[in-house]
PDB file of C-alpha atoms in Angstrom:
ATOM      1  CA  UNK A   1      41.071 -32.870 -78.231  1.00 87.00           C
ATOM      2  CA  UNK A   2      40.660 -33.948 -74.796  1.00 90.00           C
ATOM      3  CA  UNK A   3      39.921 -34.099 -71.549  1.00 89.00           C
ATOM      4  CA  UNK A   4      40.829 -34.978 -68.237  1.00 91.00           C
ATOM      5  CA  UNK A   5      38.679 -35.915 -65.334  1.00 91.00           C
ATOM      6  CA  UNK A   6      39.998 -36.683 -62.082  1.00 92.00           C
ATOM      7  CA  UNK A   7      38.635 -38.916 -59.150  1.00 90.00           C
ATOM      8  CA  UNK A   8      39.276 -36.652 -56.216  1.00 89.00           C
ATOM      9  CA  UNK A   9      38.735 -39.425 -53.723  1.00 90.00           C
ATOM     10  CA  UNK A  10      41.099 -42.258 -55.249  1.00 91.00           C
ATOM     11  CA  UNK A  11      43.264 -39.581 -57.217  1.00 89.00           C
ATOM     12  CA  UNK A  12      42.359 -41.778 -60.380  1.00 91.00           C
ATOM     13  CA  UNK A  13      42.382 -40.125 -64.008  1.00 92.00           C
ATOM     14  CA  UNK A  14      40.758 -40.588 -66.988  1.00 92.00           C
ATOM     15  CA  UNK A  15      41.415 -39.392 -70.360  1.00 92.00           C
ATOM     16  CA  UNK A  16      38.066 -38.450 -72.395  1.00 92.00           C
ATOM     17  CA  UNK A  17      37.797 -37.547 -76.076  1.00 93.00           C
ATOM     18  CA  UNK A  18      35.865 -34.438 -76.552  1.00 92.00           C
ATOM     19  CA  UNK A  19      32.371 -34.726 -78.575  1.00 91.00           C
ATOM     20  CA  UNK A  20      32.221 -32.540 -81.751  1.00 92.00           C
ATOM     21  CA  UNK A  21      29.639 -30.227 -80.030  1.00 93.00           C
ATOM     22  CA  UNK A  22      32.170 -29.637 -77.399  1.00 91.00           C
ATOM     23  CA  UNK A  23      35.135 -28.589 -79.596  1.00 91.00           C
ATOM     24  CA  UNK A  24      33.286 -26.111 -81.378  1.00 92.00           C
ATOM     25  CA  UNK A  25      31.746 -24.654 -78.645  1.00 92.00           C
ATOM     26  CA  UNK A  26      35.818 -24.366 -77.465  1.00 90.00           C
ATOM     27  CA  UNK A  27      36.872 -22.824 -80.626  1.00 91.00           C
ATOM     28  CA  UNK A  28      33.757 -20.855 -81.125  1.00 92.00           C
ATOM     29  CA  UNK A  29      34.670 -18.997 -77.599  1.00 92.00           C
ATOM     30  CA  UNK A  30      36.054 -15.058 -78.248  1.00 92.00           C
ATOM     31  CA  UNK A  31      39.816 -14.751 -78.323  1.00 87.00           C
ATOM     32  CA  UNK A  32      41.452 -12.324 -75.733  1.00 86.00           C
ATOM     33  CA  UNK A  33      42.765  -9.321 -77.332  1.00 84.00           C
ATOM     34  CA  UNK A  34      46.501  -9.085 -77.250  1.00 88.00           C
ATOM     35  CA  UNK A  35      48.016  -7.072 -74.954  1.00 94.00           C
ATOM     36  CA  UNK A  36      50.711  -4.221 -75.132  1.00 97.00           C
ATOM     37  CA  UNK A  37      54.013  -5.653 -75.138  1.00 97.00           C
ATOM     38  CA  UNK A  38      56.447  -2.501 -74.920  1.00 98.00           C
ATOM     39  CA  UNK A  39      59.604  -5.482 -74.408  1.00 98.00           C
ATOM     40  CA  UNK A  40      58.934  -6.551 -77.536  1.00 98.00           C
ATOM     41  CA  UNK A  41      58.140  -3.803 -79.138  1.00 98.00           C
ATOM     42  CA  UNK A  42      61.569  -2.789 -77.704  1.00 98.00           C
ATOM     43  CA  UNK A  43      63.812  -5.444 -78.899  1.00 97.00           C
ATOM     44  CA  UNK A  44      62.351  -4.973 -82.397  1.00 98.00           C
ATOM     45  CA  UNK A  45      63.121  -1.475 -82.418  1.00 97.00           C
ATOM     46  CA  UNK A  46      67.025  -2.053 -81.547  1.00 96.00           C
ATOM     47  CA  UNK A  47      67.379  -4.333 -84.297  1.00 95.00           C
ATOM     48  CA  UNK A  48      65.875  -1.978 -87.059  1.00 96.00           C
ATOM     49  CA  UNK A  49      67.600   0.607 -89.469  1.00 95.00           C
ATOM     50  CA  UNK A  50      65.344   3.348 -87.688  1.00 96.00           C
ATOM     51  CA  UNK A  51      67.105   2.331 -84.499  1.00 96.00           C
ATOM     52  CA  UNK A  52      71.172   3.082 -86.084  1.00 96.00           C
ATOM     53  CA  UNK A  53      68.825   6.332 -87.537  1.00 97.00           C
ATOM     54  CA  UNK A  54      67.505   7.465 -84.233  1.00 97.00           C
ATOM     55  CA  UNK A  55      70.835   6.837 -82.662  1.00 96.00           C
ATOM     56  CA  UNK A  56      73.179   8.370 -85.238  1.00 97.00           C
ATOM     57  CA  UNK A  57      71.411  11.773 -85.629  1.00 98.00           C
ATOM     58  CA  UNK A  58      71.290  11.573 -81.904  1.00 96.00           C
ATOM     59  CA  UNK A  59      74.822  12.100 -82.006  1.00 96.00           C
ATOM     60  CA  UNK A  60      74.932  14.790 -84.348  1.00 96.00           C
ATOM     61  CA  UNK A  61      71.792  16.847 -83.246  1.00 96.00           C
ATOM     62  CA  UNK A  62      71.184  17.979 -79.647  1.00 97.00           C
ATOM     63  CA  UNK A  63      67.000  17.745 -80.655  1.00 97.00           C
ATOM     64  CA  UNK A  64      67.542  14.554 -81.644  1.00 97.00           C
ATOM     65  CA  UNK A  65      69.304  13.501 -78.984  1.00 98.00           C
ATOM     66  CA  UNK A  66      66.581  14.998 -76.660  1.00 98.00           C
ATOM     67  CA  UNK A  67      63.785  13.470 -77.669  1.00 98.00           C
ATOM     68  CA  UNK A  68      65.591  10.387 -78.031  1.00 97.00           C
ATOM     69  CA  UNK A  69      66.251  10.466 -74.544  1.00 97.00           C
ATOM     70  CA  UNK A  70      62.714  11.101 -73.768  1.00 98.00           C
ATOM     71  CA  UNK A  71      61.716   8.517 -75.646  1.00 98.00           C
ATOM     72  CA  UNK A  72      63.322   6.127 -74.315  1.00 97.00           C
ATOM     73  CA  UNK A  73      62.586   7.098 -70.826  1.00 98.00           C
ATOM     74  CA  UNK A  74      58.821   6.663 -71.805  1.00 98.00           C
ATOM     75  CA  UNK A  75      59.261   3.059 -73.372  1.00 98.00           C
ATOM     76  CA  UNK A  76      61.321   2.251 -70.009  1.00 97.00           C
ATOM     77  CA  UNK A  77      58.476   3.255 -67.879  1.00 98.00           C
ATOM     78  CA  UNK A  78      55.941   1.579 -70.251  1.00 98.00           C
ATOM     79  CA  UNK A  79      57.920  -1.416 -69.838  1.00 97.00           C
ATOM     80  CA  UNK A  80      57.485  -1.240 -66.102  1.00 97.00           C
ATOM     81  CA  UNK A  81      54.219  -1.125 -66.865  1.00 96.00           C
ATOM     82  CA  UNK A  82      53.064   2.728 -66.589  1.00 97.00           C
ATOM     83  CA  UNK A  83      52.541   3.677 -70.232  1.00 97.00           C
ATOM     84  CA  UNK A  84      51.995   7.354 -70.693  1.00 98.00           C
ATOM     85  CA  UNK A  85      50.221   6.730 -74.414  1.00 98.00           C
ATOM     86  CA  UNK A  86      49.665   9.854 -75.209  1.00 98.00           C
ATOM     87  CA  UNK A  87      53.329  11.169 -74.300  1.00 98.00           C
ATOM     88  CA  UNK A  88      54.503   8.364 -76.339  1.00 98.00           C
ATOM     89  CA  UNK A  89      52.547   9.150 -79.330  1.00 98.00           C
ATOM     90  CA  UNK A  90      53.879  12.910 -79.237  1.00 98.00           C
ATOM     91  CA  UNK A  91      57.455  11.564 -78.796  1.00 98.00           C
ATOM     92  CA  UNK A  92      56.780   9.551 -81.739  1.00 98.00           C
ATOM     93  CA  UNK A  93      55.965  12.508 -83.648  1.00 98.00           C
ATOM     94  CA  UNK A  94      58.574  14.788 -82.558  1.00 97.00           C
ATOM     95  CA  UNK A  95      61.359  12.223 -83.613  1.00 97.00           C
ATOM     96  CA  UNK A  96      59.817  11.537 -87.077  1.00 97.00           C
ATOM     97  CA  UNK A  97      58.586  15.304 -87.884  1.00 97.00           C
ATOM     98  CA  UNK A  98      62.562  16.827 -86.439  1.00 97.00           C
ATOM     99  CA  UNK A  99      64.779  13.731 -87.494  1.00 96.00           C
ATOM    100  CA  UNK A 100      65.180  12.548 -91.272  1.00 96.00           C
ATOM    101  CA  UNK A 101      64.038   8.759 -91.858  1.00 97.00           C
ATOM    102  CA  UNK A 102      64.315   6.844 -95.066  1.00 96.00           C
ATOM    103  CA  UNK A 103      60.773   5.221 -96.043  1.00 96.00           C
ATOM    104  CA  UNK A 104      62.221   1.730 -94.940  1.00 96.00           C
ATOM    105  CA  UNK A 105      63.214   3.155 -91.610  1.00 97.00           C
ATOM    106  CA  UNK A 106      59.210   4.028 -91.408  1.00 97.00           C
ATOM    107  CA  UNK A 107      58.318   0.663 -92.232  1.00 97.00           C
ATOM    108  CA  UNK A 108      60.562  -0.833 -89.309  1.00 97.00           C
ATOM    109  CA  UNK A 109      59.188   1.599 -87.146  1.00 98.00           C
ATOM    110  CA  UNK A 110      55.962   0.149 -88.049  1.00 97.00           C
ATOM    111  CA  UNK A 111      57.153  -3.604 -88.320  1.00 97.00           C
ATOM    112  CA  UNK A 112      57.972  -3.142 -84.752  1.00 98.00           C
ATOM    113  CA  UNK A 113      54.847  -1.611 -83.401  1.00 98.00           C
ATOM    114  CA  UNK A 114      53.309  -4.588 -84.778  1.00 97.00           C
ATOM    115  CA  UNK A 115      55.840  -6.729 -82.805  1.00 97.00           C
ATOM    116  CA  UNK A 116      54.544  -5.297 -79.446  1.00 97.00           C
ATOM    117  CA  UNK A 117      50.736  -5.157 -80.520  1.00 97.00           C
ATOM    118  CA  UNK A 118      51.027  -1.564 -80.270  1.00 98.00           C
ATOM    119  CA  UNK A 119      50.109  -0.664 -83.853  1.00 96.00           C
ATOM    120  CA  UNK A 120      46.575  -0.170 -82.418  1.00 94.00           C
ATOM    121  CA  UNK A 121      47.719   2.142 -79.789  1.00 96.00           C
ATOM    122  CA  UNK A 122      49.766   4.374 -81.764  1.00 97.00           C
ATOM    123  CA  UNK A 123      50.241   5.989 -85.419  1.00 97.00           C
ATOM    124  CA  UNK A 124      53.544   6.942 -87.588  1.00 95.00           C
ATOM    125  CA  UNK A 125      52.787  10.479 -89.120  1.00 79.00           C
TER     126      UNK A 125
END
C-alpha cells in the first residue's frame, strides 16, 4: 500500500510505501455498515421464482393483486429514498400469509433481501 504526498507549492508528487504500523492501523479501522439498497433488492426480486409467483396469483386473485400493488408502491417510494419499514414488513406478511409460495420461492425472497442488505431490516414469516 501507498501513499501519495503532494508539494502544494511546485505541484510535485511523491509516491511513499506505507510502514507496517500504518497498514494495520488502516485495516484495523471499523467498516461502515452497509446501507439499504431497495434497487437492488429490486432487481433481485424480478428475477426470482417468487417474482412469476407474486405476479401470477396476482392475476388470478384480486388480494393478491392488491397487496401486490401496494407493495410495490412501497419498494418504489423506498427506492426514492422514503422507506416506510414498517409498512413494508406488513406488506411482506400479507403477501406470504394470503398468497401460496413454494419453499424455494421463500428462499429467493430471502436471497434477495440479502441482495439489498435488507435482511437486517426485515423478516419472512
Amino acid at each position: 500500500m501507498n501513499r501519495i504526498e503532494v508539494n502544494v507549492q511546485t505541484g510535485e508528487q511523491q509516491i511513499i510505501e506505507l510502514t507496517p504500523e500504518e497498514i494495520a492501523e488502516i485495516q484495523s479501522r471499523p467498516q461502515p455498515t452497509p446501507q439499504p439498497d431497495y434497487l437492488a433488492f429490486w432487481d433481485a426480486l424480478i428475477d426470482s421464482s417468487v417474482y412469476g409467483s407474486i405476479r401470477a396469483q396476482s392475476m388470478a386473485s384480486l388480494p393478491i393483486n392488491t397487496l401486490a400493488t401496494e407493495f410495490i408502491a412501497l419498494i418504489g417510494d423506498a427506492k426514492a429514498g422514503r422507506a416506510n419499514t414498517a409498512a413494508i414488513q406488513a406488506s411482506i406478511n400479507a403477501i406470504l400469509s394470503t398468497g401460496s409460495f413454494t419453499p424455494t420461492d421463500v428462499q429467493e425472497f430471502e436471497v434477495a433481501l440479502v441482495a439489498g442488505n435488507l435482511d437486517g431490516l426485515y423478516t419472512l414469516q
